[in-house]
CSV table of C-alpha atoms and ligand atoms in Angstrom, one decimal:
chain,number,residue,atom,x,y,z
A,28,MET,CA,19.5,-72.2,-27.2
A,29,ALA,CA,23.3,-71.6,-27.1
A,30,TRP,CA,24.6,-74.4,-25.4
A,31,LEU,CA,28.6,-74.3,-26.3
A,32,ASP,CA,30.3,-72.0,-23.8
A,33,GLY,CA,34.1,-72.1,-25.4
A,34,PRO,CA,35.7,-68.7,-26.3
A,35,ALA,CA,34.4,-67.3,-29.6
A,36,GLY,CA,35.2,-69.0,-32.4
A,37,THR,CA,36.0,-72.1,-30.9
A,38,GLN,CA,34.1,-75.3,-31.4
A,39,VAL,CA,34.9,-77.1,-27.9
A,40,PRO,CA,33.6,-76.3,-24.8
A,41,SER,CA,35.9,-74.3,-22.0
A,42,VAL,CA,35.9,-77.8,-20.4
A,43,VAL,CA,37.8,-79.3,-23.2
A,44,ILE,CA,40.2,-76.7,-23.8
A,45,ASP,CA,40.8,-76.8,-20.0
A,46,ALA,CA,41.4,-80.6,-19.7
A,47,ILE,CA,44.1,-80.1,-22.2
A,48,ALA,CA,45.7,-77.2,-21.0
A,49,ALA,CA,45.8,-78.9,-17.3
A,50,ARG,CA,47.2,-82.0,-18.7
A,51,LEU,CA,50.1,-80.5,-20.4
A,52,ARG,CA,50.6,-78.1,-17.5
A,53,GLU,CA,50.4,-81.0,-14.6
A,54,GLY,CA,52.3,-83.1,-16.6
A,55,VAL,CA,51.4,-86.8,-17.4
A,56,SER,CA,53.6,-89.7,-18.5
A,57,ASN,CA,53.5,-93.4,-20.6
A,58,HIS,CA,51.7,-95.9,-17.8
A,59,GLY,CA,53.6,-99.0,-16.8
A,60,GLY,CA,56.2,-96.9,-14.6
A,61,SER,CA,56.3,-96.7,-11.0
A,62,PHE,CA,56.0,-92.9,-10.5
A,63,ALA,CA,53.3,-90.3,-10.1
A,64,ALA,CA,53.0,-89.0,-13.4
A,65,SER,CA,53.0,-92.5,-15.0
A,66,ARG,CA,50.2,-93.8,-12.5
A,67,ASP,CA,48.4,-90.4,-14.0
A,68,GLY,CA,48.8,-91.5,-17.5
A,69,ALA,CA,47.0,-94.9,-16.6
A,70,GLU,CA,44.2,-93.1,-14.6
A,71,LEU,CA,43.2,-90.7,-17.7
A,72,ALA,CA,43.2,-93.6,-19.9
A,73,ASP,CA,41.3,-95.7,-17.9
A,74,ALA,CA,38.3,-92.3,-17.2
A,75,ALA,CA,38.1,-91.8,-20.8
A,76,ARG,CA,37.5,-95.7,-21.5
A,77,LEU,CA,34.7,-95.4,-19.0
A,78,ALA,CA,33.3,-92.0,-20.6
A,79,ALA,CA,33.2,-93.5,-24.0
A,80,GLY,CA,32.2,-96.5,-23.3
A,81,ASP,CA,29.1,-94.6,-21.8
A,82,LEU,CA,29.1,-92.5,-25.2
A,83,LEU,CA,28.8,-95.9,-27.0
A,84,GLY,CA,26.7,-98.1,-24.7
A,85,ALA,CA,29.9,-100.6,-24.6
A,86,SER,CA,32.2,-101.7,-21.8
A,87,PRO,CA,35.5,-99.5,-21.1
A,88,GLY,CA,37.8,-102.5,-22.1
A,89,GLU,CA,36.0,-102.7,-25.6
A,90,ILE,CA,37.1,-99.2,-26.5
A,91,LEU,CA,40.8,-98.0,-27.7
A,92,PHE,CA,42.0,-94.7,-29.0
A,93,GLY,CA,44.2,-93.8,-32.0
A,94,GLN,CA,45.2,-91.0,-34.3
A,95,ASN,CA,41.9,-90.6,-35.9
A,96,MET,CA,39.5,-92.7,-37.0
A,97,THR,CA,41.0,-93.1,-40.5
A,98,SER,CA,44.1,-94.5,-38.9
A,99,LEU,CA,42.2,-96.9,-36.2
A,100,THR,CA,40.5,-98.5,-39.6
A,101,PHE,CA,43.1,-98.6,-41.5
A,102,ALA,CA,45.2,-100.6,-38.2
A,103,MET,CA,41.8,-102.6,-37.6
A,104,SER,CA,41.2,-103.3,-41.3
A,105,ARG,CA,44.6,-105.1,-41.9
A,106,ALA,CA,43.7,-106.9,-38.6
A,107,ILE,CA,40.8,-108.5,-39.6
A,108,ALA,CA,41.6,-109.0,-43.0
A,109,ARG,CA,45.0,-111.5,-41.9
A,110,ASP,CA,43.4,-114.8,-43.2
A,111,TRP,CA,41.3,-113.4,-46.1
A,112,LEU,CA,41.3,-115.7,-48.8
A,113,PRO,CA,40.6,-114.9,-52.7
A,114,GLY,CA,37.3,-114.9,-53.5
A,115,ASP,CA,36.3,-113.1,-50.2
A,116,ARG,CA,34.1,-110.4,-50.1
A,117,VAL,CA,33.5,-107.2,-48.4
A,118,VAL,CA,30.6,-104.8,-48.7
A,119,VAL,CA,30.9,-101.0,-48.9
A,120,THR,CA,28.5,-98.5,-49.8
A,121,ASN,CA,28.5,-95.6,-51.8
A,122,LEU,CA,27.5,-93.3,-48.8
A,123,ASP,CA,30.1,-93.7,-47.0
A,124,HIS,CA,33.2,-91.7,-45.8
A,125,ASP,CA,36.2,-93.0,-47.5
A,126,ALA,CA,38.0,-93.6,-44.6
A,127,ASN,CA,35.3,-96.4,-44.4
A,128,VAL,CA,36.1,-97.5,-48.3
A,129,SER,CA,39.4,-97.1,-48.8
A,130,PRO,CA,40.8,-99.4,-46.1
A,131,TRP,CA,38.7,-102.3,-47.2
A,132,ARG,CA,39.8,-101.3,-50.7
A,133,GLU,CA,43.3,-101.5,-50.2
A,134,VAL,CA,43.1,-104.7,-48.2
A,135,ALA,CA,40.9,-106.4,-50.2
A,136,GLN,CA,43.0,-105.8,-53.0
A,137,GLU,CA,46.2,-107.4,-51.4
A,138,LYS,CA,44.2,-110.7,-50.2
A,139,GLY,CA,42.4,-110.7,-53.8
A,140,ALA,CA,39.1,-110.4,-52.0
A,141,GLU,CA,36.1,-108.8,-53.9
A,142,VAL,CA,35.0,-104.8,-52.9
A,143,VAL,CA,31.1,-104.6,-53.7
A,144,PRO,CA,29.8,-101.5,-53.3
A,145,VAL,CA,26.1,-100.7,-52.9
A,146,PRO,CA,24.8,-97.4,-54.2
A,147,PHE,CA,22.1,-95.3,-52.3
A,148,ASP,CA,19.0,-94.3,-53.5
A,149,PRO,CA,19.8,-90.8,-55.6
A,150,ALA,CA,16.1,-89.2,-54.6
A,151,THR,CA,16.5,-89.8,-50.8
A,152,GLY,CA,20.1,-90.2,-50.2
A,153,LEU,CA,19.4,-93.4,-48.5
A,154,LEU,CA,20.4,-96.5,-48.0
A,155,ASP,CA,18.1,-99.0,-48.5
A,156,ALA,CA,19.3,-102.0,-46.0
A,157,VAL,CA,17.4,-104.7,-48.6
A,158,ALA,CA,19.8,-103.1,-51.0
A,159,VAL,CA,22.7,-103.7,-48.8
A,160,THR,CA,21.9,-107.0,-47.3
A,161,SER,CA,21.1,-108.9,-50.9
A,162,ALA,CA,25.1,-107.8,-51.7
A,163,ILE,CA,26.1,-110.1,-48.0
A,164,ASN,CA,26.9,-113.4,-49.0
A,165,GLU,CA,28.7,-116.5,-47.7
A,166,ARG,CA,32.2,-115.3,-48.9
A,167,THR,CA,31.3,-111.7,-47.3
A,168,ARG,CA,33.9,-111.3,-44.6
A,169,VAL,CA,33.2,-107.5,-43.5
A,170,VAL,CA,30.1,-104.9,-44.1
A,171,ALA,CA,31.4,-101.4,-43.7
A,172,VAL,CA,28.3,-99.1,-43.4
A,173,THR,CA,28.1,-95.7,-42.2
A,174,ALA,CA,25.8,-94.5,-39.6
A,175,ALA,CA,25.1,-91.2,-40.8
A,176,SER,CA,26.2,-89.7,-44.0
A,177,ASN,CA,28.8,-86.6,-43.5
A,178,ALA,CA,27.4,-85.5,-47.1
A,179,LEU,CA,24.1,-85.8,-47.5
A,180,GLY,CA,23.1,-86.1,-43.6
A,181,SER,CA,21.0,-89.4,-44.2
A,182,VAL,CA,20.6,-91.7,-41.6
A,183,THR,CA,21.1,-95.6,-41.9
A,184,ASP,CA,18.8,-98.5,-41.0
A,185,LEU,CA,21.7,-100.3,-39.3
A,186,VAL,CA,19.7,-103.0,-37.1
A,187,PRO,CA,18.8,-105.0,-40.4
A,188,ILE,CA,22.5,-104.6,-42.4
A,189,VAL,CA,23.9,-106.2,-39.0
A,190,LYS,CA,21.8,-108.7,-38.2
A,191,ALA,CA,22.5,-110.0,-42.2
A,192,ALA,CA,26.1,-109.7,-41.9
A,193,ALA,CA,25.8,-111.8,-38.4
A,194,VAL,CA,24.0,-114.7,-40.1
A,195,VAL,CA,26.8,-115.5,-42.4
A,196,GLY,CA,29.6,-115.2,-39.8
A,197,ALA,CA,30.6,-111.4,-41.4
A,198,LEU,CA,32.1,-108.4,-39.1
A,199,SER,CA,29.9,-105.4,-39.5
A,200,TYR,CA,31.8,-102.0,-39.3
A,201,VAL,CA,30.0,-99.3,-38.5
A,202,ASP,CA,31.5,-96.0,-38.9
A,203,ALA,CA,29.7,-93.3,-36.5
A,204,VAL,CA,32.0,-90.5,-37.0
A,205,HIS,CA,29.2,-88.1,-38.5
A,206,TYR,CA,26.7,-89.5,-36.5
A,207,SER,CA,28.4,-88.9,-33.0
A,208,ALA,CA,27.8,-85.2,-33.2
A,209,HIS,CA,23.6,-86.0,-33.5
A,210,ARG,CA,22.4,-88.8,-32.2
A,211,LEU,CA,23.7,-91.4,-29.3
A,212,SER,CA,25.3,-94.7,-30.6
A,213,ASP,CA,24.1,-98.0,-28.4
A,214,VAL,CA,26.6,-100.9,-29.3
A,215,ARG,CA,24.8,-103.5,-27.9
A,216,THR,CA,21.2,-102.8,-29.3
A,217,LEU,CA,23.1,-102.7,-32.4
A,218,GLY,CA,24.7,-105.6,-32.1
A,219,CYS,CA,27.6,-104.3,-34.6
A,220,ASP,CA,31.2,-105.6,-34.1
A,221,PHE,CA,33.1,-102.4,-34.5
A,222,LEU,CA,31.4,-98.8,-34.1
A,223,ALA,CA,34.2,-96.0,-34.9
A,224,ALA,CA,33.8,-92.4,-34.1
A,225,SER,CA,36.3,-89.4,-33.5
A,226,ALA,CA,36.1,-86.7,-30.8
A,227,TYR,CA,36.4,-83.8,-32.5
A,228,LYS,CA,33.2,-84.8,-34.1
A,229,PHE,CA,31.4,-84.4,-30.6
A,230,PHE,CA,33.0,-81.3,-29.4
A,231,GLY,CA,36.2,-82.8,-28.0
A,232,PRO,CA,40.2,-83.0,-29.4
A,233,HIS,CA,41.3,-84.4,-32.4
A,234,THR,CA,41.4,-88.0,-31.1
A,235,GLY,CA,39.7,-91.3,-32.8
A,236,LEU,CA,38.1,-94.1,-31.0
A,237,LEU,CA,36.9,-97.6,-31.9
A,238,TYR,CA,34.3,-100.0,-30.3
A,239,GLY,CA,35.1,-103.4,-30.5
A,240,LYS,CA,33.4,-106.4,-29.2
A,241,LYS,CA,35.6,-108.0,-26.6
A,242,GLU,CA,35.5,-111.3,-28.2
A,243,HIS,CA,37.4,-109.5,-31.6
A,244,LEU,CA,39.9,-107.5,-29.5
A,245,GLU,CA,40.8,-110.8,-27.8
A,246,THR,CA,41.4,-112.7,-30.9
A,247,LEU,CA,42.4,-110.7,-33.9
A,248,THR,CA,45.9,-110.1,-33.9
A,249,PRO,CA,47.1,-106.7,-34.2
A,250,TYR,CA,49.9,-105.2,-35.7
A,251,LYS,CA,51.9,-104.0,-33.1
A,252,VAL,CA,56.0,-103.9,-31.2
A,253,ARG,CA,56.8,-106.5,-29.3
A,254,PRO,CA,57.0,-104.7,-26.0
A,255,ALA,CA,53.1,-103.5,-26.1
A,256,PRO,CA,51.0,-105.2,-23.8
A,257,GLU,CA,49.6,-108.5,-24.7
A,258,THR,CA,46.1,-108.1,-23.4
A,259,ALA,CA,43.1,-105.8,-25.2
A,260,PRO,CA,42.5,-103.2,-25.3
A,261,ASP,CA,45.6,-101.7,-24.8
A,262,ARG,CA,47.3,-104.3,-27.3
A,263,TRP,CA,45.4,-102.2,-30.0
A,264,GLU,CA,47.0,-99.0,-29.0
A,265,THR,CA,49.9,-98.3,-31.0
A,266,GLY,CA,53.0,-95.9,-29.3
A,267,THR,CA,52.2,-93.4,-26.8
A,268,GLN,CA,48.8,-92.1,-26.9
A,269,SER,CA,47.8,-88.4,-26.6
A,270,PHE,CA,47.1,-88.2,-22.8
A,271,GLU,CA,46.1,-84.4,-22.8
A,272,SER,CA,43.4,-85.5,-25.1
A,273,LEU,CA,42.4,-88.7,-23.8
A,274,ALA,CA,41.7,-86.1,-20.9
A,275,ALA,CA,39.5,-84.0,-22.9
A,276,VAL,CA,37.5,-86.9,-24.4
A,277,THR,CA,36.4,-87.3,-20.6
A,278,ALA,CA,35.8,-83.6,-20.5
A,279,ALA,CA,33.9,-83.3,-24.0
A,280,ILE,CA,31.6,-86.1,-22.8
A,281,ASP,CA,30.9,-84.8,-19.5
A,282,TYR,CA,29.9,-81.6,-21.2
A,283,LEU,CA,27.6,-83.6,-23.6
A,284,ALA,CA,25.8,-85.6,-20.4
A,285,SER,CA,25.8,-82.2,-18.4
A,286,LEU,CA,23.4,-81.1,-21.2
A,287,GLY,CA,20.9,-83.7,-20.0
A,288,THR,CA,19.2,-85.2,-16.6
A,289,GLY,CA,19.5,-89.1,-15.0
A,290,GLU,CA,21.3,-90.9,-12.5
A,291,ASP,CA,24.6,-91.8,-14.0
A,292,ARG,CA,26.1,-90.5,-16.8
A,293,ARG,CA,24.8,-92.7,-19.4
A,294,HIS,CA,21.5,-91.7,-18.8
A,295,ARG,CA,22.6,-88.0,-18.2
A,296,LEU,CA,23.9,-88.9,-22.4
A,297,GLN,CA,20.6,-90.4,-23.5
A,298,SER,CA,18.6,-87.5,-22.0
A,299,ALA,CA,21.0,-84.8,-23.4
A,300,PHE,CA,20.5,-86.3,-27.1
A,301,ASP,CA,17.0,-86.8,-26.8
A,302,ALA,CA,17.2,-83.1,-26.1
A,303,ILE,CA,19.6,-82.8,-29.2
A,304,ARG,CA,17.8,-84.3,-31.5
A,305,ALA,CA,14.7,-82.3,-30.5
A,306,HIS,CA,16.6,-78.7,-31.3
A,307,GLU,CA,18.4,-80.4,-34.2
A,308,ASP,CA,14.8,-81.4,-36.0
A,309,GLY,CA,13.3,-78.3,-35.2
A,310,LEU,CA,16.4,-76.7,-37.0
A,311,SER,CA,16.0,-79.0,-39.7
A,312,THR,CA,12.6,-78.3,-40.3
A,313,ARG,CA,13.1,-75.0,-40.6
A,314,PHE,CA,16.0,-75.0,-42.8
A,315,LEU,CA,14.1,-77.4,-45.2
A,316,SER,CA,10.9,-75.9,-45.2
A,317,GLY,CA,13.1,-72.2,-46.3
A,318,VAL,CA,14.9,-73.9,-49.0
A,319,ALA,CA,11.9,-75.7,-50.5
A,320,GLU,CA,11.0,-72.2,-51.2
A,321,MET,CA,13.6,-71.4,-52.9
A,322,PRO,CA,13.9,-72.4,-56.6
A,323,GLY,CA,17.2,-71.9,-57.3
A,324,VAL,CA,18.6,-73.9,-54.5
A,325,ARG,CA,18.1,-77.9,-54.8
A,326,LEU,CA,18.7,-80.2,-51.9
A,327,TYR,CA,20.4,-83.4,-52.0
A,328,GLY,CA,19.2,-86.0,-49.3
A,329,PRO,CA,16.4,-86.5,-47.2
A,330,PRO,CA,13.9,-83.9,-47.8
A,331,ASP,CA,12.0,-83.9,-44.1
A,332,ALA,CA,13.5,-83.8,-40.6
A,333,GLY,CA,13.2,-87.0,-38.5
A,334,ASP,CA,14.5,-90.8,-37.9
A,335,GLN,CA,16.3,-90.4,-41.4
A,336,ARG,CA,18.3,-87.8,-41.2
A,337,VAL,CA,20.5,-85.6,-39.3
A,338,SER,CA,20.8,-81.6,-39.7
A,339,THR,CA,23.7,-81.8,-42.1
A,340,PHE,CA,22.7,-80.8,-45.6
A,341,ALA,CA,24.0,-80.7,-49.3
A,342,VAL,CA,23.1,-78.4,-51.5
A,343,ASP,CA,23.6,-76.5,-55.4
A,344,VAL,CA,22.8,-73.3,-56.1
A,345,ALA,CA,21.6,-72.7,-59.8
A,346,GLY,CA,24.1,-71.2,-61.6
A,347,MET,CA,27.0,-70.7,-59.3
A,348,GLY,CA,29.7,-73.4,-58.7
A,349,ALA,CA,30.2,-75.2,-55.3
A,350,GLN,CA,33.5,-73.2,-54.2
A,351,GLU,CA,31.9,-70.0,-55.6
A,352,VAL,CA,28.9,-70.5,-53.3
A,353,ALA,CA,31.2,-71.5,-50.0
A,354,ALA,CA,33.5,-68.7,-50.8
A,355,GLU,CA,30.5,-66.1,-51.0
A,356,MET,CA,28.9,-67.7,-47.8
A,357,GLY,CA,32.7,-67.3,-46.2
A,358,ARG,CA,33.1,-63.7,-46.8
A,359,ARG,CA,29.5,-63.5,-45.2
A,360,GLY,CA,31.1,-65.5,-42.0
A,361,ILE,CA,29.1,-68.3,-42.9
A,362,TYR,CA,32.0,-71.2,-42.9
A,363,VAL,CA,30.5,-74.2,-45.1
A,364,TRP,CA,32.2,-77.0,-46.9
A,365,ASP,CA,32.4,-77.4,-51.2
A,366,GLY,CA,33.3,-80.6,-52.7
A,367,HIS,CA,33.1,-83.9,-51.5
A,368,TYR,CA,34.4,-83.9,-48.1
A,369,TYR,CA,36.0,-87.3,-48.6
A,370,ALA,CA,32.3,-88.8,-49.4
A,371,VAL,CA,33.8,-89.5,-52.9
A,372,GLU,CA,31.7,-92.1,-54.0
A,373,ALA,CA,28.4,-89.9,-52.8
A,374,MET,CA,29.3,-87.5,-55.4
A,375,ARG,CA,30.3,-90.0,-57.8
A,376,GLN,CA,27.3,-91.4,-57.8
A,377,LEU,CA,25.1,-88.8,-58.2
A,378,GLY,CA,27.3,-87.5,-61.1
A,379,LEU,CA,28.8,-84.0,-59.2
A,380,LEU,CA,32.1,-85.1,-58.7
A,381,GLU,CA,34.1,-83.8,-61.5
A,382,GLN,CA,32.1,-80.3,-61.6
A,383,GLY,CA,33.4,-79.6,-58.1
A,384,GLY,CA,30.8,-81.4,-55.7
A,385,LEU,CA,28.2,-79.3,-53.4
A,386,VAL,CA,28.0,-77.2,-51.1
A,387,ARG,CA,27.6,-78.7,-47.6
A,388,ILE,CA,25.4,-76.7,-44.5
A,389,GLY,CA,25.7,-78.0,-40.8
A,390,PHE,CA,24.1,-77.2,-37.9
A,391,VAL,CA,24.6,-78.7,-34.3
A,392,HIS,CA,22.9,-78.3,-30.9
A,393,TYR,CA,24.4,-74.9,-30.3
A,394,THR,CA,22.8,-73.5,-33.6
A,395,THR,CA,20.4,-70.9,-33.2
A,396,ALA,CA,17.0,-70.3,-34.9
A,397,LYS,CA,18.4,-67.0,-35.7
A,398,GLU,CA,21.6,-68.6,-37.2
A,399,VAL,CA,19.4,-70.9,-39.5
A,400,ASP,CA,17.7,-67.8,-40.9
A,401,ARG,CA,20.4,-66.2,-41.9
A,402,VAL,CA,21.8,-69.0,-43.7
A,403,LEU,CA,18.6,-69.1,-45.2
A,404,GLY,CA,18.7,-65.4,-46.3
A,405,VAL,CA,22.4,-65.7,-47.8
A,406,LEU,CA,21.2,-68.6,-50.3
A,407,GLU,CA,18.1,-66.3,-50.7
A,408,GLU,CA,20.4,-63.3,-51.9
A,409,LEU,CA,23.1,-65.7,-54.1
A,410,SER,CA,20.3,-67.9,-55.6
A,411,THR,CA,18.7,-64.8,-57.0
A,412,LEU,CA,21.9,-62.8,-57.8
B,507,PLP,C1,31.7,-89.6,-41.7
B,507,PLP,C2,33.2,-89.6,-41.6
B,507,PLP,N1,33.8,-90.5,-41.5
B,507,PLP,C3,35.0,-91.0,-41.0
B,507,PLP,C4,35.8,-89.5,-41.3
B,507,PLP,C5,37.1,-89.4,-41.0
B,507,PLP,O1,37.6,-89.3,-39.4
B,507,PLP,P1,38.8,-88.9,-39.1
B,507,PLP,O2,39.0,-87.6,-39.6
B,507,PLP,O3,39.0,-89.0,-37.7
B,507,PLP,O4,39.9,-89.9,-39.4
B,507,PLP,C6,34.8,-88.2,-41.1
B,507,PLP,C7,35.9,-86.9,-40.9
B,507,PLP,O5,35.1,-86.0,-41.4
B,507,PLP,C8,33.6,-88.3,-41.5
B,507,PLP,O6,32.8,-87.1,-41.5
């Protein structure tokens, strides 16, 4: 099942590349001007908000774009924390990428607020929702939690966490950056206050996007320049947007929707992600059963395919450092990360931070069973050297 149609070596479909090129070739300008290129800019931004709204299950007016998820989270956390007082609390998790930890730690330090990190279960790599909800108290202002771990592939049971935050009036800030390549978010069903994603993870350009409940985007006060619009969501978007990237965000979401069927884009996305899920679960089962046969390879994270994991695997090869394994695999044309991939607290909790972390292997919707077998073959070879 090789769905991606981009040129060899790219991670994005041709339509995304073409959308960027066309935008730059045809020209586009900041919106607000009385000329065609400026009107094009406004139309592009509106189209991208509509598309991103379909992707996340939100209204277009609840979507804002920015440089990347990290920058958006630093900006939004500062705005959220404007009225925090000493003794207020923010709950973070050890499973999260640091982009959903450091912004909260930094702002908590400025405000004298307490940061409560919740560990995950080291045996399964899963966050226990009860462990997170038990950390929430009346002073909690934000619960920052990942939808899926970029290190261990674990998927979080978010609903009880979001509900528990809402009970005490705390805001839930969900990192769906890793999740978005594998599963479709639905912010209405989830009920979260914020949900962040990054288009390059779902086969688009390097642009971040953030969903925020309308009421928050309207009532919170952004850090902005005075002449910038006062109305949401524009008031949250600092400076000139990357219009060519916005065109490509729409193209990437349309690409994903084209993998499914249905009467409108949201339904096509749902059907596409059902197919992606079925395909990736098949790859995961294949990979996990292969690794289970290799005494020299240890898997971290959920041991089975299914609701609790995406097709991202952290492994350790006996007798070799993670960096050495990644280099050997790279020499054989298999590109994998080693280290902590910014999931610093996850590696620290596993006691692996100082020794170079783990090797991370990821499969997506265009990965084939043959490619999984090739990865397994190389792991087998390295683990029996
Ligand atoms: C789970 C997760 N969250 C956040 C980020 C940061 O995203 P960005 O690069 O858009 O800032 C990443 C990037 O790898 C990630 O995997």
